[in-house]
Coordinates of C-alpha atoms and ligand atoms in Angstrom, one line a residue:
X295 CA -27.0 47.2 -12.3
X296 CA -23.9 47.9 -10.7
X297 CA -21.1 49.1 -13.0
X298 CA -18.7 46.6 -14.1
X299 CA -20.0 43.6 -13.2
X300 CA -20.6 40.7 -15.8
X301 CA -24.3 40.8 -16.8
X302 CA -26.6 37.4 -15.4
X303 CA -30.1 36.5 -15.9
X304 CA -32.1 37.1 -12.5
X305 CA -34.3 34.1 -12.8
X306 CA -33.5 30.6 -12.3
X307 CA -31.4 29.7 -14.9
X308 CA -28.4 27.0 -16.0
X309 CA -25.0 27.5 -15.2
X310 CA -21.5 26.2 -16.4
X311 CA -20.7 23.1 -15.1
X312 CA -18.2 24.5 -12.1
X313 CA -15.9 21.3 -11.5
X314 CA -14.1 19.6 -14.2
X315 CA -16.2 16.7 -15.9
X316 CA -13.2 14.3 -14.6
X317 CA -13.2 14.7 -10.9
X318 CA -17.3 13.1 -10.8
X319 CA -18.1 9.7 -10.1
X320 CA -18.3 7.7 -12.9
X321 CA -21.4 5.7 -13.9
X322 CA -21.7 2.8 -12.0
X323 CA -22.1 0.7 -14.8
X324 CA -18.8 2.0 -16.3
X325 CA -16.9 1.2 -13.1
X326 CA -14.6 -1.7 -13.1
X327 CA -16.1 -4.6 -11.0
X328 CA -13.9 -5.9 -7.7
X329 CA -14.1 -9.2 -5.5
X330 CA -12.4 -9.0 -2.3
X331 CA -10.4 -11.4 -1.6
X332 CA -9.8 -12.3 2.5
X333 CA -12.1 -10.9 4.3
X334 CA -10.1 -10.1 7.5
X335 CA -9.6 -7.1 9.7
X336 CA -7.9 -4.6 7.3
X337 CA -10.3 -6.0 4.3
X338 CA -13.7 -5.0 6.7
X339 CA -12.3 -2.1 8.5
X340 CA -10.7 0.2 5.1
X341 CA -10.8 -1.6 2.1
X342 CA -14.7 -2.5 2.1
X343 CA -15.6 1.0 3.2
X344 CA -13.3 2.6 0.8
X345 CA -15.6 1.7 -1.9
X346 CA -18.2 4.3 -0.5
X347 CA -16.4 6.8 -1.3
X348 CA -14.7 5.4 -5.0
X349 CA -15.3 7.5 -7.7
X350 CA -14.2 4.9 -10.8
X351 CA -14.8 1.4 -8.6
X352 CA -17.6 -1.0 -7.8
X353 CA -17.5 -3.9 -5.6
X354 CA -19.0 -7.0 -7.4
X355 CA -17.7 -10.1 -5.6
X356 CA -16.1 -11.4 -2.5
X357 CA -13.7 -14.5 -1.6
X358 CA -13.5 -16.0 1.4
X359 CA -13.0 -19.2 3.3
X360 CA -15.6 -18.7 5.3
X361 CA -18.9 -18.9 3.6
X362 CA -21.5 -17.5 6.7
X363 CA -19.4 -14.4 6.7
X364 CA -18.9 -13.9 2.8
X365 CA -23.1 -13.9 2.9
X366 CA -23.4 -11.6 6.4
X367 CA -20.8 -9.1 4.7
X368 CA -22.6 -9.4 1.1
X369 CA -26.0 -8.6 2.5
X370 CA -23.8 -5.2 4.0
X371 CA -22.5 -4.3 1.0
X372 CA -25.2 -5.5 -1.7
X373 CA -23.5 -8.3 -3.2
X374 CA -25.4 -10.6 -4.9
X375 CA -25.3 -14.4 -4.0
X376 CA -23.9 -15.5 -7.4
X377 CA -20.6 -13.6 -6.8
X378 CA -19.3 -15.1 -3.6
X379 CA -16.6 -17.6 -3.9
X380 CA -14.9 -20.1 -1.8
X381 CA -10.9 -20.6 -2.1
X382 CA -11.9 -24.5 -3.4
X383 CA -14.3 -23.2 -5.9
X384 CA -12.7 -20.1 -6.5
X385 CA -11.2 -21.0 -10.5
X386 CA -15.2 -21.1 -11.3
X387 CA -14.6 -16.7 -10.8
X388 CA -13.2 -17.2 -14.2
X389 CA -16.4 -17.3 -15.7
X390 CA -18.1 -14.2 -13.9
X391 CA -18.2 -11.2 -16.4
X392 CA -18.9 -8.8 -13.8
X393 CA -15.6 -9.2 -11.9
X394 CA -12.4 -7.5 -13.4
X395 CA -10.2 -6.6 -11.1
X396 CA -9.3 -9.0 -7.7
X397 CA -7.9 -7.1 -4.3
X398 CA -5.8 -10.2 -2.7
X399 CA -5.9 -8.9 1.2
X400 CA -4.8 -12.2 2.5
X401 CA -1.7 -13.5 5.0
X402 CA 1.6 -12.4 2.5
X403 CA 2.9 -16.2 2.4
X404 CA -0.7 -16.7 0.3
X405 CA -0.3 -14.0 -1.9
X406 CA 1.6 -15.1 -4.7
X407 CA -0.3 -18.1 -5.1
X408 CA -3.9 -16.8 -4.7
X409 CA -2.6 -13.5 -7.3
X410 CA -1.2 -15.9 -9.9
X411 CA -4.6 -18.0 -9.5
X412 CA -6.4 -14.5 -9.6
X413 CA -4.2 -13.9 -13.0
X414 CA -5.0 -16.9 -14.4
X415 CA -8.7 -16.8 -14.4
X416 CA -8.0 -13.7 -16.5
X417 CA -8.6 -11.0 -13.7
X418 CA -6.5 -7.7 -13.0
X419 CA -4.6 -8.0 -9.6
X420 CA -3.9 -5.7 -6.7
X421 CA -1.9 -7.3 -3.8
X422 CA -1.1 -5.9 -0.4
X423 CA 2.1 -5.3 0.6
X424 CA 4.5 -6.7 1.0
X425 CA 4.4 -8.6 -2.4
X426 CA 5.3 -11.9 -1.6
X427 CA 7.7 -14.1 1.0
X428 CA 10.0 -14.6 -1.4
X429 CA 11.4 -12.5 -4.6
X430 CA 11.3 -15.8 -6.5
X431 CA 7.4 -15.7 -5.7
X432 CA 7.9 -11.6 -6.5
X433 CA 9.0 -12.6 -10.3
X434 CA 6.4 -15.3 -10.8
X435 CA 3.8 -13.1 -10.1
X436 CA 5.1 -10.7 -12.7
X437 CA 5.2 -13.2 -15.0
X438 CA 1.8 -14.6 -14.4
X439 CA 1.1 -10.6 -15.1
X440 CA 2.6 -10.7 -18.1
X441 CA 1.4 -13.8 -19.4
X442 CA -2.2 -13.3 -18.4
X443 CA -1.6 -9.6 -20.2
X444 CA -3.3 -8.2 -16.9
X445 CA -2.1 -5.3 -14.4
X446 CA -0.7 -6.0 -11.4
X447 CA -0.5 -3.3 -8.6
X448 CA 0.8 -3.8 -5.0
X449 CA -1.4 -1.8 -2.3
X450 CA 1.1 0.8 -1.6
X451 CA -1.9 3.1 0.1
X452 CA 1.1 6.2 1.1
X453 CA 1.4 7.2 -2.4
X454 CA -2.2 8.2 -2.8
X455 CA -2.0 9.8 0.7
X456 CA -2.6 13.9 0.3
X457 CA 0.3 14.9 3.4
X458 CA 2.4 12.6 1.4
X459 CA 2.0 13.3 -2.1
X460 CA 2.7 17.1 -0.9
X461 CA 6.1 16.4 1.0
X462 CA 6.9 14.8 -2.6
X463 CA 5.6 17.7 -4.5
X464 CA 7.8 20.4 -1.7
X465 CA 11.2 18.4 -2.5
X466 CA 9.9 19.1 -6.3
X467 CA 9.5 22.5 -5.8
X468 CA 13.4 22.8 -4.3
X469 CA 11.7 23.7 -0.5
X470 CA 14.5 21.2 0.7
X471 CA 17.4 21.9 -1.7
X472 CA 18.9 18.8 -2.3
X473 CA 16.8 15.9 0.0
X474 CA 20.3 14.1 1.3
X475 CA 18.6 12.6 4.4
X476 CA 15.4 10.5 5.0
X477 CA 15.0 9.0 8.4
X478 CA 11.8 6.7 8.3
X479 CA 10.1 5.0 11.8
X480 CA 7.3 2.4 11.7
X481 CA 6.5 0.5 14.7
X482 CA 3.5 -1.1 16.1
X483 CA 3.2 -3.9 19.0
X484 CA 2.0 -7.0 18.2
X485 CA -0.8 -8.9 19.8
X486 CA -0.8 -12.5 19.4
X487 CA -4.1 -12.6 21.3
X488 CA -5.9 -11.3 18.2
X489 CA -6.4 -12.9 15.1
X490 CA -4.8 -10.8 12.9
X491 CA -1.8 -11.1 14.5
X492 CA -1.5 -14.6 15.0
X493 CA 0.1 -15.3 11.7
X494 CA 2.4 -12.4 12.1
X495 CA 4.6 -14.2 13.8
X496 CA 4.6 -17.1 11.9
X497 CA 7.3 -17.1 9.2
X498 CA 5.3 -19.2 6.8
X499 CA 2.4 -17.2 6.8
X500 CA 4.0 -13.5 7.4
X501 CA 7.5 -14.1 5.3
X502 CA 9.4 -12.4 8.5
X503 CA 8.5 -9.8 11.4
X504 CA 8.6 -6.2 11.8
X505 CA 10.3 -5.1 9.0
X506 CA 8.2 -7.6 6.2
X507 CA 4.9 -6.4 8.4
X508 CA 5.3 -2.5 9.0
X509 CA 8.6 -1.4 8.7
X510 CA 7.9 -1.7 4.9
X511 CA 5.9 1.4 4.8
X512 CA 9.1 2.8 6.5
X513 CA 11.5 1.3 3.4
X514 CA 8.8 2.1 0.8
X515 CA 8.0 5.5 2.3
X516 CA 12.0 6.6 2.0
X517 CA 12.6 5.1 -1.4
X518 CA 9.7 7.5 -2.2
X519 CA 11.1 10.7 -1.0
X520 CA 14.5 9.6 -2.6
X521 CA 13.6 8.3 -6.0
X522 CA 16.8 6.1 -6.4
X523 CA 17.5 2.6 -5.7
X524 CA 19.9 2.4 -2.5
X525 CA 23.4 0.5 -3.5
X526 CA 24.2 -0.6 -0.2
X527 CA 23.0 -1.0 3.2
X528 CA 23.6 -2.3 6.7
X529 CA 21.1 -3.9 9.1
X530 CA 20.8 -4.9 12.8
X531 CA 18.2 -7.2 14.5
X532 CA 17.4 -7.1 17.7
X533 CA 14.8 -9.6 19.4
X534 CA 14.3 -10.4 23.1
X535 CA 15.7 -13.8 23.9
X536 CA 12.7 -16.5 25.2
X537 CA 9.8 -14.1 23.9
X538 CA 7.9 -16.9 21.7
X539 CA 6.1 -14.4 19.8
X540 CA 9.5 -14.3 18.4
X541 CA 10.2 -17.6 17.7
X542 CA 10.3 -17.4 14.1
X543 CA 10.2 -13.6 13.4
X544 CA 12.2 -10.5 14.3
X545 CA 11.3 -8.3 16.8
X546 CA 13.4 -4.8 16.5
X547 CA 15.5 -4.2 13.4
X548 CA 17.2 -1.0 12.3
X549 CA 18.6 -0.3 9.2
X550 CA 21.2 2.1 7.3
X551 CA 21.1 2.9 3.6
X552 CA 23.2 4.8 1.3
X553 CA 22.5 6.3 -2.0
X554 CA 24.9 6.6 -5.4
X555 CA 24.0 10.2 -5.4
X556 CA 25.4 10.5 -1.6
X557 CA 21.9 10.7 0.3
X558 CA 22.0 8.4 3.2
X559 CA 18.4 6.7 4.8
X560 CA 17.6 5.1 8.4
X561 CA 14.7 3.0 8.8
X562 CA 13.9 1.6 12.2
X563 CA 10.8 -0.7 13.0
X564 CA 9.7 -2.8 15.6
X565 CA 6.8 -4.9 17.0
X566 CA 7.4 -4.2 20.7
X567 CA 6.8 -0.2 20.7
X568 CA 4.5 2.3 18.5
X569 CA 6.0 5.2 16.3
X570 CA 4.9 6.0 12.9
X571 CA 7.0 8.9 11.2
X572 CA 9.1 10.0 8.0
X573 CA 11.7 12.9 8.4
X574 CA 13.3 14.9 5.3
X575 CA 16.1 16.2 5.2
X576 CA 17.7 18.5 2.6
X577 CA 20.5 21.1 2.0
X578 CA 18.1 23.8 2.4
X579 CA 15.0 22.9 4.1
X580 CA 13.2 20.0 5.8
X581 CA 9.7 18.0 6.3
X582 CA 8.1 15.9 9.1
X583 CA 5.4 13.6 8.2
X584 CA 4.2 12.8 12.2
X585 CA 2.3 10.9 11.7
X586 CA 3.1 9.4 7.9
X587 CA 1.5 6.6 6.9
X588 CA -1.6 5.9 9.4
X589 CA -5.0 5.1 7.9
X590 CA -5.9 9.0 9.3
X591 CA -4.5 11.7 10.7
X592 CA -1.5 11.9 8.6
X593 CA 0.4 15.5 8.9
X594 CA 3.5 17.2 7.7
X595 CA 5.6 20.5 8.8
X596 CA 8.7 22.0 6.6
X597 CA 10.9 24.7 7.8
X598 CA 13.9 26.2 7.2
X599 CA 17.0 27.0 8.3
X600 CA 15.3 28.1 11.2
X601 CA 14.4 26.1 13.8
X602 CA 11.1 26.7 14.0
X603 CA 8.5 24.2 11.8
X604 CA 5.1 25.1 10.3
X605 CA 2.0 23.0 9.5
X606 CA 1.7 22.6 5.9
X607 CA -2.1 22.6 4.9
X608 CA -2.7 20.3 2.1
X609 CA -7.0 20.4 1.9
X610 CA -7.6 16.9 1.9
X611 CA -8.4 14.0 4.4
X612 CA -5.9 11.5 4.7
X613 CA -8.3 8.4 4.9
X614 CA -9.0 9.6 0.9
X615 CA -5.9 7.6 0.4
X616 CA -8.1 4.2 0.0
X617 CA -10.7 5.4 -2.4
X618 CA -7.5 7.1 -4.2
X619 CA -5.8 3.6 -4.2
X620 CA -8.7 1.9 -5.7
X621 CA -9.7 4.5 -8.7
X622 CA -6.0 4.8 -9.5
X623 CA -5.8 0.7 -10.1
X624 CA -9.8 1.0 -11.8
X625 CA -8.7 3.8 -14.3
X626 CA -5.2 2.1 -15.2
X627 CA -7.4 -1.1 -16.2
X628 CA -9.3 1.0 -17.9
X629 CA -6.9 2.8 -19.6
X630 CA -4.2 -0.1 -19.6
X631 CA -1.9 1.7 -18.0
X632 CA 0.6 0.6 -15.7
X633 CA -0.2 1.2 -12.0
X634 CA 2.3 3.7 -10.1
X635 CA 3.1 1.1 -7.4
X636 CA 3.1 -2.2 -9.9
X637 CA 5.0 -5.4 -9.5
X638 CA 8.5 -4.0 -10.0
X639 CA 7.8 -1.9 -7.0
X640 CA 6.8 -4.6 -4.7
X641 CA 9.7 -6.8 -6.0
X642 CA 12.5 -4.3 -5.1
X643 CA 11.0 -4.2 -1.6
X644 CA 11.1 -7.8 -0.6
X645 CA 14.6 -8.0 -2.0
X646 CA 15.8 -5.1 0.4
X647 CA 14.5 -6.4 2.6
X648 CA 15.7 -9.9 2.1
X649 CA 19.2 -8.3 1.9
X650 CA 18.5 -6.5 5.1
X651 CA 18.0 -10.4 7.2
X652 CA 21.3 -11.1 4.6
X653 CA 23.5 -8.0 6.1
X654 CA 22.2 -8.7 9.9
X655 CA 23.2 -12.0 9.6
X656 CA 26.7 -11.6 8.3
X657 CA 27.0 -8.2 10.3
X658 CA 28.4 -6.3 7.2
X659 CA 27.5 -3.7 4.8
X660 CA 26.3 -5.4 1.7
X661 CA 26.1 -3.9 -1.7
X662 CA 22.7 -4.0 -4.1
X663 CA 22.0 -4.5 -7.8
X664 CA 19.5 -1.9 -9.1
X665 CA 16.4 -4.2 -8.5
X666 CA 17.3 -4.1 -4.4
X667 CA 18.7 -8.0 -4.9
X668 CA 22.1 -8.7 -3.4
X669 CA 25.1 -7.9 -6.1
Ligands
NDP144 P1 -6.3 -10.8 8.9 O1 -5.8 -12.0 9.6 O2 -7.3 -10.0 9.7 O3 -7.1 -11.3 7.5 C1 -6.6 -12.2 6.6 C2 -7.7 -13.0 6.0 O4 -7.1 -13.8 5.0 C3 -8.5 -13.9 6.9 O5 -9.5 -13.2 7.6 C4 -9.0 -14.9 5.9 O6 -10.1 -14.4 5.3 C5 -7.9 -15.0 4.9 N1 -7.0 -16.2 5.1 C6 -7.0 -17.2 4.2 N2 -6.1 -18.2 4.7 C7 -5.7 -17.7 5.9 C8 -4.8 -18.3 6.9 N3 -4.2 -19.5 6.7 N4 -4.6 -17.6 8.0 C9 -5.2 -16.4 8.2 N5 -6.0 -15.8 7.3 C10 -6.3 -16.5 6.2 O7 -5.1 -10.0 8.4 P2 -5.0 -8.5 7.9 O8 -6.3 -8.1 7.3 O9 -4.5 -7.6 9.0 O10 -3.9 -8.5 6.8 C11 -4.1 -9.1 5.5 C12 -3.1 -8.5 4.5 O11 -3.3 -7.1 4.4 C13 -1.7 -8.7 4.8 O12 -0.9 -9.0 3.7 C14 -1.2 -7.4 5.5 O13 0.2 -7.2 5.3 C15 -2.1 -6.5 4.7 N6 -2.3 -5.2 5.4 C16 -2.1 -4.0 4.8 C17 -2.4 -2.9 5.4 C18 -2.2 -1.6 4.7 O14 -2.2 -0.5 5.4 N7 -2.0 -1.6 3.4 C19 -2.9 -2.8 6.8 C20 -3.1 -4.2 7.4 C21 -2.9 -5.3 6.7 P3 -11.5 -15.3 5.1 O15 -11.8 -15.7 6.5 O16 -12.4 -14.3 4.5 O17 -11.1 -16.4 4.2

C-alpha cells in the first residue's frame, strides 16, 4: 500500500453518502401537490416541464377552460381524471386533499380574481407576474393571503436564475464597489397573430403594454441589483400613431429612476424590437447579464477598471431557474415560510409602474412612497 494514503477496503463495499442529504429529491409522496391553472403557451412550454426536473414538487391537478385539452395534457403528464377542473366548477378544488399549492398562469387582468378564488378554497398561491392590473387588486390579494392564512408568491423566475443570483452575490462580495448604476433592457415584438398575444394588447385582459408584459423583468431585475425602493422617477411613452395593436396599450416606454442612496436606474422596454439585458454599474467594477432574464442561455461578464470583460462561470443551467421557482414556493409551504418574491414584491411593481403611465402622462418627475405608490 502506498505510503500515506488513507487505508480502504478493496472489495465492494459502502461508502459515505457524498452529496448532502438536502440537495436529493424528496419523496414523492412528501412533495407538495400542484394544479396548473391556464393551460396556455408559457404554462405547456416551461412551467409543465419544469416539474421534471423538481426536486420538492408534484403536479396533481390542472385547470382549464377547455376540458379536451385539460384530458390530452393530463394523459402527458399522468394526471388522473378526478383532478381536472373547469373555471365554473373550479370552487369543488376545495375539496381535493391532494392539491396544495395553485400556479395561476392565466391573462394578468384574471389574476387577482382566480388567486383570491384559489385562496379561498384554502390552497397556497403562486401568481405570474405582473401581480395584478391594478394595486387595489395587488392589496386584495394579500389580504385574501392573509385571511386564508396561505402563502402567496409571484413568479419572479430571475431570482432563482444561477447568472443572476451570481451578479447579486459579486456586488455582495464588493467586485463593483458601490453598484450606483443599473441600466435594465427588455424588449420583445408582439404578434397579434398568435394567441398569446392577442390579449396583450388588450388593456382589460393585459393591465397595459410593454412595460406591464416584459419590461417588468427589466423593473424587477434593477430593484434586485439595487435593493432599495426608488423615490422618484420619470417616464416617456412612445407608440406609433394608427398602429391598432396599440390601440389600448403602449408600445415603447423608457424610464429613469433615482435612488435615496444616489444610485440612479434606466429601464427601457418595448414591443416593436427584441433586447433582453441588465448592466451594473459600480464605483469599482461592473457586470453584464446579456442575455438576463431569458428562459436559457442567460450569461454574465464583470470587469474592472479595464476595459476588457470576462465570462463569469457560474456551473449551472439557466433553464434550472423553473424547477428552482417551484421547490422554493413547495419548501416555504412546507416550512411556512414566506416566499422571497411574495405579494409585497409584486405589489410595489404594479405601483411603479402605475406611477410610470402617471409621470408619462403629466411629463414630470414624480416622487414615490416606500411601497412604489405615488407620494
Ligand atoms: P396564453 O394566452 O398562452 O395562456 C393563457 C391561458 O389562460 C389560456 O390558454 C387559457 O387557458 C387561460 N385563459 C382563461 N381565460 C382567458 C382569456 N379570457 N383569454 C386568454 N386566455 C385565457 O398566455 P401566456 O401563457 O403567454 O401568459 C400567461 C401568463 O403568464 C401571463 O400572466 C403572463 O404575463 C405570464 N408569463 C410569464 C412568463 C415568465 O417568464 N414568467 C412568460 C410568459 C408569460 P385554458 O385554455 O387552459 O383555460
Amino acid at each position: 500500500m502506498a505510503k500515506g494514503l488513507p487505508q480502504i477496503p478493496m472489495e465492494a463495499t459502502g461508502r459515505p453518502l457524498s452529496v448532502p442529504a438536502d440537495d436529493m429529491p424528496l419523496p414523492r409522496a412528501e412533495r407538495p401537490g400542484w394544479a396548473v391553472m391556464g393551460l396556455g403557451h408559457f404554462a405547456l412550454s416551461q412551467v409543465l416541464p419544469a416539474f421534471g426536473g423538481s426536486k420538492a414538487s408534484r403536479l396533481a391537478g390542472l385547470v382549464s377552460g377547455d376540458r379536451d385539452k385539460a384530458r390530452l395534457v393530463a394523459h402527458h403528464y399522468d394526471v388522473g381524471e378526478d383532478h381536472l377542473y373547469g373555471y365554473d366548477d373550479f370552487d369543488r378544488i376545495s375539496d381535493d386533499d391532494d392539491i396544495d399549492i395553485i400556479y395561476n398562469v392565466m391573462p394578468n387582468g384574471l389574476h387577482a380574481e382566480w388567486t383570491i378564488r384559489a385562496l379561498e378554497a384554502g390552497k397556497h398561491v403562486i401568481c405570474e407576474k405582473p401581480m395584478a392590473n391594478t394595486v387595489e387588486e395587488c392589496r386584495e390579494m394579500i389580504a385574501a393571503a392573509r385571511k386564508a392564512d396561505r402563502r402567496l408568491m409571484i413568479a419572479y423566475r430571475a431570482h432563482f436564475e444561477p447568472n443572476n443570483i451570481r451578479a447579486l452575490e459579486l456586488k455582495h462580495e464588493g467586485a463593483f464597489g458601490d453598484l450606483k448604476m443599473v441600466n435594465a433592457v427588455a424588449m420583445r415584438p408582439i404578434d397579434v397573430s398568435r394567441p398569446r398575444d392577442e390579449w396583450r394588447v388588450r388593456r382589460a385582459l393585459a393591465g397595459g403594454g410593454s412595460m406591464m408584459d416584459i419590461g417588468i423583468y427589466a423593473l424587477n431585475g434593477a430593484l434586485y441589483y439595487l435593493e432599495e425602493s426608488p423615490i422618484e422617477l420619470s417616464a416617456q411613452i412612445s407608440t406609433p400613431v394608427g398602429d391598432p395593436r396599440f390601440a389600448e396599450v403602449e408600445d415603447t416606454m423608457t424610464v429613469e429612476l433615482r435612488f435615496a442612496s444616489g444610485a440612479v436606474a434606466t429601464i427601457g422596454t418595448s414591443y416593436s424590437m427584441y433586447d433582453n439585458r441588465i448592466g451594473l454599474v459600480g464605483t469599482k467594477g461592473r457586470a453584464m447579464l446579456f442575455p438576463a432574464t431569458g428562459y436559457a442561455g442567460n450569461e454574465l461578464v464583470e470587469g474592472g477598471k479595464e476595459m476588457g470583460l470576462r465570462e463569469v462561470p457560474v456551473g449551472e443551467s439557466s433553464t434550472i431557474q423553473f424547477a428552482a421557482e417551484l421547490d422554493h414556493f413547495s419548501r416555504c409551504v412546507m416550512e411556512g415560510r414566506e416566499p422571497r418574491t411574495g405579494g409585497e414584491m409584486g405589489l410595489r411593481d404594479v405601483a411603479l409602474i402605475h406611477a410610470m403611465y402617471a409621470a408619462a402622462e403629466a411629463g414630470t418627475w414624480v416622487r414615490l412612497n416606500q411601497d412604489g405608490t405615488l407620494a
